[in-house]
Short mmCIF file of C-alpha atoms in Angstrom, two decimals:
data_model
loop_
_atom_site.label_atom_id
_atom_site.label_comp_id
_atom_site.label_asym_id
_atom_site.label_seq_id
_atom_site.Cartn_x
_atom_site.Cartn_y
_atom_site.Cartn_z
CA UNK A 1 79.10 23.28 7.00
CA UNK A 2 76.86 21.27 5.30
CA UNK A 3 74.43 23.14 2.58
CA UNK A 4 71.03 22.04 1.99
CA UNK A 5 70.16 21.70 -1.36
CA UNK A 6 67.59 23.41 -2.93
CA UNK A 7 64.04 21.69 -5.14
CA UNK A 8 63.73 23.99 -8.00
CA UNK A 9 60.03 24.73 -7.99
CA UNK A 10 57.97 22.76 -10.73
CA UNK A 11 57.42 24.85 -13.94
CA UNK A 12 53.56 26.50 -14.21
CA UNK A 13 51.01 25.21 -16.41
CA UNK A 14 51.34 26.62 -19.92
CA UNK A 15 48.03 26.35 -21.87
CA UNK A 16 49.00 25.82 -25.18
CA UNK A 17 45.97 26.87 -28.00
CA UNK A 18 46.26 23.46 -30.58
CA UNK A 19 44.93 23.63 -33.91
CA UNK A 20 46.35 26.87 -34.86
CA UNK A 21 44.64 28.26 -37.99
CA UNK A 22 47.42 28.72 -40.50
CA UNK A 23 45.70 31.33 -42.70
CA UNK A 24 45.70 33.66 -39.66
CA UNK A 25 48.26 32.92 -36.91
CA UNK A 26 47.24 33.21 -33.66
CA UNK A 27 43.40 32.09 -33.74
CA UNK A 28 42.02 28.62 -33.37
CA UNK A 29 40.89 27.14 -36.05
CA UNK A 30 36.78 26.59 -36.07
CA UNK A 31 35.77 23.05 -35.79
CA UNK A 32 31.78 22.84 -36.31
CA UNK A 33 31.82 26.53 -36.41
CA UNK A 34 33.25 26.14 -32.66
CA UNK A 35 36.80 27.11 -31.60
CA UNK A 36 38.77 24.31 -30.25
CA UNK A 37 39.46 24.00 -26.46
CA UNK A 38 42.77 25.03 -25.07
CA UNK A 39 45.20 21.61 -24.63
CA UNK A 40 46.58 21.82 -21.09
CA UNK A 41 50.25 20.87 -21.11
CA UNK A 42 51.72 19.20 -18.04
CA UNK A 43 55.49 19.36 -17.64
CA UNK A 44 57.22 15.91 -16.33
CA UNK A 45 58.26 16.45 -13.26
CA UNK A 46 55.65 16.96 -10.70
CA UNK A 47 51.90 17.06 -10.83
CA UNK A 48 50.64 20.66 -10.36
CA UNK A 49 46.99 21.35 -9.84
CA UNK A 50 44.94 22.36 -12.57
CA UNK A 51 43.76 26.16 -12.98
CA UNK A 52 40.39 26.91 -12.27
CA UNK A 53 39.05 27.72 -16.10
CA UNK A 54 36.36 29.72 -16.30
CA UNK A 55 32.42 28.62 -16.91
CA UNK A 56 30.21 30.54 -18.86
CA UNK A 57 27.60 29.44 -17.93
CA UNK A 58 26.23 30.76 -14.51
CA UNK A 59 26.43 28.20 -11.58
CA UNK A 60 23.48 25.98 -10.87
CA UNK A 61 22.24 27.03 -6.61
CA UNK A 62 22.73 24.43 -3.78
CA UNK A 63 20.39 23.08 -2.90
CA UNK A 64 19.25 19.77 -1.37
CA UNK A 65 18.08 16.65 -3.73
CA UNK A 66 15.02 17.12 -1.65
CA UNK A 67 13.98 20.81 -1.27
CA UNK A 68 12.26 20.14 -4.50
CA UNK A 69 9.38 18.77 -2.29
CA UNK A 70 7.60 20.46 -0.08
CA UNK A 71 7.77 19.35 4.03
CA UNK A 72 4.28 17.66 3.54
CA UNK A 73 4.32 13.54 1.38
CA UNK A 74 0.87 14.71 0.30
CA UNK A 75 1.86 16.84 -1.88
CA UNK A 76 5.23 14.71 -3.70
CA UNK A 77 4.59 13.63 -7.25
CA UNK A 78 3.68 10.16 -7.46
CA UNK A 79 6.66 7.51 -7.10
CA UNK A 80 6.13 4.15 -9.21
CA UNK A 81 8.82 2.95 -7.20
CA UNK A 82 7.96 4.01 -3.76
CA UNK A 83 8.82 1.23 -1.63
CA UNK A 84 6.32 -0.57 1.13
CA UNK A 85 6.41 1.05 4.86
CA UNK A 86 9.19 -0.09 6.64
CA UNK A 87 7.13 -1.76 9.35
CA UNK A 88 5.52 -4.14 6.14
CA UNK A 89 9.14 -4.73 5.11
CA UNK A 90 9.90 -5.71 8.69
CA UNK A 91 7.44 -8.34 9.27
CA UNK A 92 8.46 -9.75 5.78
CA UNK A 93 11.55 -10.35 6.80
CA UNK A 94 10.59 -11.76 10.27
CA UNK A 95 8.45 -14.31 8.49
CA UNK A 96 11.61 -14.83 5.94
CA UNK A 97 13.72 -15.91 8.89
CA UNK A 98 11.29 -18.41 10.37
CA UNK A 99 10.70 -19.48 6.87
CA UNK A 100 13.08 -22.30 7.25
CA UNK A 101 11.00 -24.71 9.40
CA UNK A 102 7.45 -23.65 7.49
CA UNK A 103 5.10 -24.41 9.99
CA UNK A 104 7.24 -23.58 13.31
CA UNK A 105 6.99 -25.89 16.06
CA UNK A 106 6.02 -24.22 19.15
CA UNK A 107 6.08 -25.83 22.14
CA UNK A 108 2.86 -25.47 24.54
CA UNK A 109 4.53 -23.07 26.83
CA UNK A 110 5.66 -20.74 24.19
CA UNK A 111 2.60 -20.47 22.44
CA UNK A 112 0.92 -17.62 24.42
CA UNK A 113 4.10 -15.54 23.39
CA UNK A 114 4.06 -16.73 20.09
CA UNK A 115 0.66 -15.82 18.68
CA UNK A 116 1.79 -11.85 19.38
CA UNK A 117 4.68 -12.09 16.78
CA UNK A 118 2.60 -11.00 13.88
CA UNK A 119 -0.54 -9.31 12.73
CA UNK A 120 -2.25 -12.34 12.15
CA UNK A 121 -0.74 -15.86 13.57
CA UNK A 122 -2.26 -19.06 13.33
CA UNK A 123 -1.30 -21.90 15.44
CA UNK A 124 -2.03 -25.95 14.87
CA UNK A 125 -2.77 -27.66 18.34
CA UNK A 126 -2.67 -31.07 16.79
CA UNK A 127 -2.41 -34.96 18.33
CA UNK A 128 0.47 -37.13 16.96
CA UNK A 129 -2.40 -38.88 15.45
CA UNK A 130 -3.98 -36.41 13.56
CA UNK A 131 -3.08 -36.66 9.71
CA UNK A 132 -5.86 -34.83 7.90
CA UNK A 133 -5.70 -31.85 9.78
CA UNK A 134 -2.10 -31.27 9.79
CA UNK A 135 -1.32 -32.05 5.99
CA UNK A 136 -3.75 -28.99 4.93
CA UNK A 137 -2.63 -26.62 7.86
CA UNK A 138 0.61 -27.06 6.12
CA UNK A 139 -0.03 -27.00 2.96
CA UNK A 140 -1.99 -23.59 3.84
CA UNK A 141 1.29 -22.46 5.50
CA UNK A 142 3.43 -23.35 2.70
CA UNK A 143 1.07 -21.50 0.45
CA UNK A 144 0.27 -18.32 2.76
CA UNK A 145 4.28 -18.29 5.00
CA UNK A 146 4.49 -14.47 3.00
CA UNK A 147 1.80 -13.24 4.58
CA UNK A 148 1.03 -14.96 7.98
CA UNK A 149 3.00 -16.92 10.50
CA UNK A 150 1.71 -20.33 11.17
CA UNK A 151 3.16 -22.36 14.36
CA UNK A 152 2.37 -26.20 15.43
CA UNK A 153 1.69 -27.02 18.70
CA UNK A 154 1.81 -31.35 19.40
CA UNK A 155 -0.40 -31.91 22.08
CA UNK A 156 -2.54 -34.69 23.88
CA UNK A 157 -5.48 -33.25 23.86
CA UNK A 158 -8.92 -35.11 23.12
CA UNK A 159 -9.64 -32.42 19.79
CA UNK A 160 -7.07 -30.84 17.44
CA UNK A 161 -7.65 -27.34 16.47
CA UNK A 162 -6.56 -24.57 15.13
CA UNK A 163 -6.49 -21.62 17.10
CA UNK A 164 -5.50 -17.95 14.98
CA UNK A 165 -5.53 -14.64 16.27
CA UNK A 166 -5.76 -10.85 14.74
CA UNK A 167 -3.89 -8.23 16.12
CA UNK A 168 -6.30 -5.36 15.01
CA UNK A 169 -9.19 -6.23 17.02
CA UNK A 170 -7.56 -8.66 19.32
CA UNK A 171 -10.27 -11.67 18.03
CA UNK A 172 -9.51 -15.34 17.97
CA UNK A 173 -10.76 -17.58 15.36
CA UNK A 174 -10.75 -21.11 15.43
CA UNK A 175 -11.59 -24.38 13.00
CA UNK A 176 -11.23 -27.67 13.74
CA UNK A 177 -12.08 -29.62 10.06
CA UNK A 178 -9.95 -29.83 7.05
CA UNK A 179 -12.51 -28.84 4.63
CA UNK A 180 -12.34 -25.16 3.47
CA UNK A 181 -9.62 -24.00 5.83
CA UNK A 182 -8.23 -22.08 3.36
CA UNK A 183 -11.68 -20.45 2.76
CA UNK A 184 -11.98 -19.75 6.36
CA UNK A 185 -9.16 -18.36 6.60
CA UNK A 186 -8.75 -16.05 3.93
CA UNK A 187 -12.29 -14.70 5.86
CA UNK A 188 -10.54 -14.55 9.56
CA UNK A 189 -7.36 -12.60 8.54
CA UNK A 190 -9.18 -9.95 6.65
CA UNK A 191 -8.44 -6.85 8.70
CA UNK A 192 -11.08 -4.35 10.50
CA UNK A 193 -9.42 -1.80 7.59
CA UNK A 194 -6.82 -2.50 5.88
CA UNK A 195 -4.05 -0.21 3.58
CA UNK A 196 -4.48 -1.96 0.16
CA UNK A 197 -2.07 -4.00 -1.89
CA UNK A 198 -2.21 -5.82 -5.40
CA UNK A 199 -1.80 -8.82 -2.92
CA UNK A 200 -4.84 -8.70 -1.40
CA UNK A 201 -7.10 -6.07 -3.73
CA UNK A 202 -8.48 -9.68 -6.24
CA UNK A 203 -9.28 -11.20 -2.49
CA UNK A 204 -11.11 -8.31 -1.24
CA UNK A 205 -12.94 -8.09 -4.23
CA UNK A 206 -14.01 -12.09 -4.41
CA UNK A 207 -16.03 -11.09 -1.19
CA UNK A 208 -18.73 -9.48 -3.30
CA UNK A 209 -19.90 -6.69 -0.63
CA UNK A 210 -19.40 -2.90 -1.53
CA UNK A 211 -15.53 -1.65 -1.43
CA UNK A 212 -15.71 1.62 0.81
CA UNK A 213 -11.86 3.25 -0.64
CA UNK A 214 -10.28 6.41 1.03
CA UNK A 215 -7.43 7.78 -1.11
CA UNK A 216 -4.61 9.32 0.29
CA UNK A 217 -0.45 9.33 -0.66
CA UNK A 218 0.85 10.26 3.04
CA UNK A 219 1.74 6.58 5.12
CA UNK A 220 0.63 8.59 8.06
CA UNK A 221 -2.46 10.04 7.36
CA UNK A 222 -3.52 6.72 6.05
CA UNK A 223 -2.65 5.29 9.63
CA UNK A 224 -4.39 8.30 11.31
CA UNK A 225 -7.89 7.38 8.46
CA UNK A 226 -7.23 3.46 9.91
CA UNK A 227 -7.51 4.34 13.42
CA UNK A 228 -10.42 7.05 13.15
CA UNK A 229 -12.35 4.80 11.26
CA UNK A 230 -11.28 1.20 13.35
CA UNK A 231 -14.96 1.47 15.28
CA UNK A 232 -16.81 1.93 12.03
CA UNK A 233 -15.34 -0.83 10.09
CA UNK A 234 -15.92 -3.21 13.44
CA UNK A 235 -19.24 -2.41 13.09
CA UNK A 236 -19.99 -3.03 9.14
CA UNK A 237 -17.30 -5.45 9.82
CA UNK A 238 -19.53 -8.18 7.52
CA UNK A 239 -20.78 -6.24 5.31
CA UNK A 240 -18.41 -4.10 4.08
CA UNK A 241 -14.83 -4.01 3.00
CA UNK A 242 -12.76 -0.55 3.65
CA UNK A 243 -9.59 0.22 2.42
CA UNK A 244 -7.46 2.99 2.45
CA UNK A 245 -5.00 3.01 -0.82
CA UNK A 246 -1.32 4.71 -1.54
CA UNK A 247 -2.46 6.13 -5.14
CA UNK A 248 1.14 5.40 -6.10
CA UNK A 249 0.66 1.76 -5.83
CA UNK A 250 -2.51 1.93 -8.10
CA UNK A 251 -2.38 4.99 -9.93
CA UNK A 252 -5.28 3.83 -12.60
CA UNK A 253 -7.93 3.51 -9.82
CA UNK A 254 -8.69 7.02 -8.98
CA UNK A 255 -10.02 7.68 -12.32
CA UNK A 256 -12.20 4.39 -12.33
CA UNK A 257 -14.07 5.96 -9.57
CA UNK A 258 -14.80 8.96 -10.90
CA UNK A 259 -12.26 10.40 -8.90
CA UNK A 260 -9.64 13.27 -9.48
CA UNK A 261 -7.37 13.84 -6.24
CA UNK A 262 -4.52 16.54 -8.36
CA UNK A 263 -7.64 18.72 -8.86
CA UNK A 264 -9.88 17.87 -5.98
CA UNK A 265 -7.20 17.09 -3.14
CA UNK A 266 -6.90 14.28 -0.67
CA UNK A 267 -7.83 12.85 0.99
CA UNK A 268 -10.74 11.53 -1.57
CA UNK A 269 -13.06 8.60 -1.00
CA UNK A 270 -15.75 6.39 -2.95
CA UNK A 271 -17.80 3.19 -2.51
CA UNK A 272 -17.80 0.58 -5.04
CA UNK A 273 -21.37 -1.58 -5.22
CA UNK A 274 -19.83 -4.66 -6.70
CA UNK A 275 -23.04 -6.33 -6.92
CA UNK A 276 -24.54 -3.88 -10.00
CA UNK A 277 -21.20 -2.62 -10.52
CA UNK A 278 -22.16 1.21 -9.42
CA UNK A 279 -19.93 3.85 -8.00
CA UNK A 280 -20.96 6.49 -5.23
CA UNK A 281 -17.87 9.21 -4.77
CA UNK A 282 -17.67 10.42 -0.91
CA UNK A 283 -18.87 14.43 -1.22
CA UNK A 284 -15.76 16.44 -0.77
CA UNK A 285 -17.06 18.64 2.01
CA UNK A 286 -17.39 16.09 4.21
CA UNK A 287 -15.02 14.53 6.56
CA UNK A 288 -13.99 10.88 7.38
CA UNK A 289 -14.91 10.25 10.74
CA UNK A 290 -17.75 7.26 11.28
CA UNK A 291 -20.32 9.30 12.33
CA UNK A 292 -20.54 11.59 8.49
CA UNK A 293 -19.50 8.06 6.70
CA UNK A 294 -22.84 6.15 8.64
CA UNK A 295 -24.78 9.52 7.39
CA UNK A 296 -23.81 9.58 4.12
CA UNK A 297 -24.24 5.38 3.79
CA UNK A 298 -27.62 5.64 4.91
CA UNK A 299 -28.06 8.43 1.81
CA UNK A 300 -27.08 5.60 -0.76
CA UNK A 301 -29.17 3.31 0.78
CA UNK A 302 -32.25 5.46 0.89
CA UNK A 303 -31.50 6.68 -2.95
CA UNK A 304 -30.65 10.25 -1.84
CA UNK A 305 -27.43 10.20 -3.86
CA UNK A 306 -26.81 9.71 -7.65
CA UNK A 307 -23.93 7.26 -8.63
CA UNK A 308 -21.29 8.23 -10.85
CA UNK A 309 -21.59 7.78 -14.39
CA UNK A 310 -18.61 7.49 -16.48
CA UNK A 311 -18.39 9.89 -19.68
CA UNK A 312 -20.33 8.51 -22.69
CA UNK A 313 -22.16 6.34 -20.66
CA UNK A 314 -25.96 6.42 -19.81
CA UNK A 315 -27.48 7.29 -16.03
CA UNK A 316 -28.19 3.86 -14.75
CA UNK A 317 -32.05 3.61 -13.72
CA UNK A 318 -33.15 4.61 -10.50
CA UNK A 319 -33.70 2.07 -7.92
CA UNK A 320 -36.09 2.02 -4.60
CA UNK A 321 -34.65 2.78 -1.59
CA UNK A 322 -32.46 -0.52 -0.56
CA UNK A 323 -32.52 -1.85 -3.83
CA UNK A 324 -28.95 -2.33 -4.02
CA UNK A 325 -26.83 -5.64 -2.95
CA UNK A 326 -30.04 -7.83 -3.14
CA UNK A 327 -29.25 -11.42 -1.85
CA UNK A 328 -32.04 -14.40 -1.70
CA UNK A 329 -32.21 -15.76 1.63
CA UNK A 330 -35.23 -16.98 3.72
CA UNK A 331 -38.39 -15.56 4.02
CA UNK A 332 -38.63 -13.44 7.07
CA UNK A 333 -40.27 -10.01 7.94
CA UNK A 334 -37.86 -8.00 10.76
CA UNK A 335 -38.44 -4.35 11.54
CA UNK A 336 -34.94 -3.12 12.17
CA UNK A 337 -33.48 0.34 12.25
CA UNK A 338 -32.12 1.96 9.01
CA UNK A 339 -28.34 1.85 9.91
CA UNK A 340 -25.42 1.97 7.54
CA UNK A 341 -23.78 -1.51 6.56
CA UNK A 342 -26.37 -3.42 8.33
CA UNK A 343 -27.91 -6.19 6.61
CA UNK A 344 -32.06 -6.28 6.31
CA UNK A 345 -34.22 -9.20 5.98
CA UNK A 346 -37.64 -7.77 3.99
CA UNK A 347 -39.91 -10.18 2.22
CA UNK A 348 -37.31 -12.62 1.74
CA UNK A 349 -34.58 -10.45 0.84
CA UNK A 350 -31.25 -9.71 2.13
CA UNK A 351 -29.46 -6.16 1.47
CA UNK A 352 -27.02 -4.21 2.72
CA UNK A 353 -27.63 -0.46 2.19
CA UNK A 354 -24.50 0.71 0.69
#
């Protein structure tokens, strides 16, 4: 009869107090005015699991890394390293992969489905003779491929062209001469209202008109703002230039405009003159919806509303009504309604009233 053969078990953990303190046996000695931890002694043979020693300190709660926010964005801290919307990301790297043939030939029966593929897609229809043309559309796609997609189109007809379209307001734009394309097309892409980046804020800005900016850290209310105000921005479309802006991205600007969202709440909103360099902050009672922005523009205009004066600084004189955004053009004497962003012709004079 064959007798199985017993594993003695493995030996327990002995914990072993090191340092002993020979003036009084049995106490560690003090190290820093701190007793020495216990030395755990393993035996050989076997690797037994270490005891559970115990903490004194009490035991932190569970919790998830983010139940330290609240359900709404609005309300997160600010994030210097919060990262574009995915859908910007996405079109990034759709332009990336066409990047490698920078324009893309299109041929003419994929060029209806081609100027959908981005926000703003310009396409060359060009004649095999055509040099002028072609070198600066390319050298405006080389410079621009980040931000647009730009297609060629070789075809035999009697003009070359080029034919770009905007996906906000479904308008087509189109050039046919080599001087100032870039120009003109810096001008065609801008959006109805855009979300602002440190891309495109210096190009906004080289426009001149007033900067109409609506504050607010939440992706989706910003989107929600866009679409409200879409009609609104069509119509002041030349006049004005509105933004909304992730206060992340440019924490600074805020407090250039007078404005102070932690105290006041979002979503917060003022117009920049650029012309005299004056500020006008959006009254926090009212809401963003075109028909209270027209009201309140027509305000400015009429000198019913003080601008913002920074701290230390002096009130800047008062103006007449329209006196703001003055531009020389030809002498002509219209009688036109007072409406918001619209551009008046008195005595010579061009304004806008914001």
């Amino acid at each position: 009869m064959t007798q199985k053969s017993q594993i003695p078990p493995s030996p327990s953990i002995q914990l072993k107090p090191s340092n002993r303190n020979p003036k009084e046996p049995g106490k560690p000695s003090l190290k820093n005015g701190t007793p020495s931890a216990p030395r755990l002694r393993f035996p050989w043979n076997g690797s037994p699991t270490a005891p559970t020693i115990p903490d004194a300190r009490p035991p932190l709660p569970r919790r998830s890394p983010r139940s330290i926010f609240t359900a709404d964005p609005s309300t997160w801290p600010p994030m210097p390293g919060r990262r574009p919307p995915m859908t910007r990301i996405l079109r990034f790297t759709d332009r990336a992969k066409r990047s490698s043939q920078i324009p893309v030939h299109v041929s003419p029966e994929e060029a209806d489905g081609f100027k959908d593929v981005d926000d703003f897609v310009c396409i060359a229809h060009l004649q095999p003779s055509e040099t002028s043309l072609r070198e600066a559309f390319e050298d405006m796609a080389k410079k621009h491929w980040t931000e647009f997609t730009f297609g060629v189109v070789e075809t035999q007809a009697a003009d070359s062209k080029v034919v770009c379209r905007k996906r906000d307001d479904a308008s087509t734009h189109t050039s046919s001469s080599p001087d100032g394309l870039e120009a003109w097309l810096t001008e065609a892409s801008r959006p109805l209202i855009t979300d602002l980046s440190r891309a495109t804020h210096e190009r906004l800005l080289k426009r001149g008109w007033p900067m109409v900016y609506i504050f607010h850290p939440s992706a989706a209310t910003r989107a929600s703002i866009r679409a409200q105000l879409s009609s609104f921005a069509k119509s002041q479309y030349a006049s004005l230039t509105s933004v909304t802006v992730d206060p992340a991205y440019f924490p600074d600007l805020p407090g250039k405009l007078g404005l102070d969202p932690a105290r006041d709440g979002y979503p917060a909103g003022a117009v920049h003159q650029l012309s005299n360099g004056r500020v006008y902050r959006y009254p926090k009672d009212k809401g963003f919806t075109p028909k209270e922005l027209q009201g309140w523009g027509l305000d400015v205009w009429q000198g019913r509303v003080k601008a913002w004066t920074p701290a230390g600084q002096e009130e800047p004189k008062e103006e007449k009504a329209g006196g703001a955004n003055v531009r020389i053009v030809g002498s002509s004497n219209l009688k036109v309604k007072n409406i918001p962003g619209l551009k008046i012709k008195i005595g010579g004079r061009e304004r806008d009233e914001l």
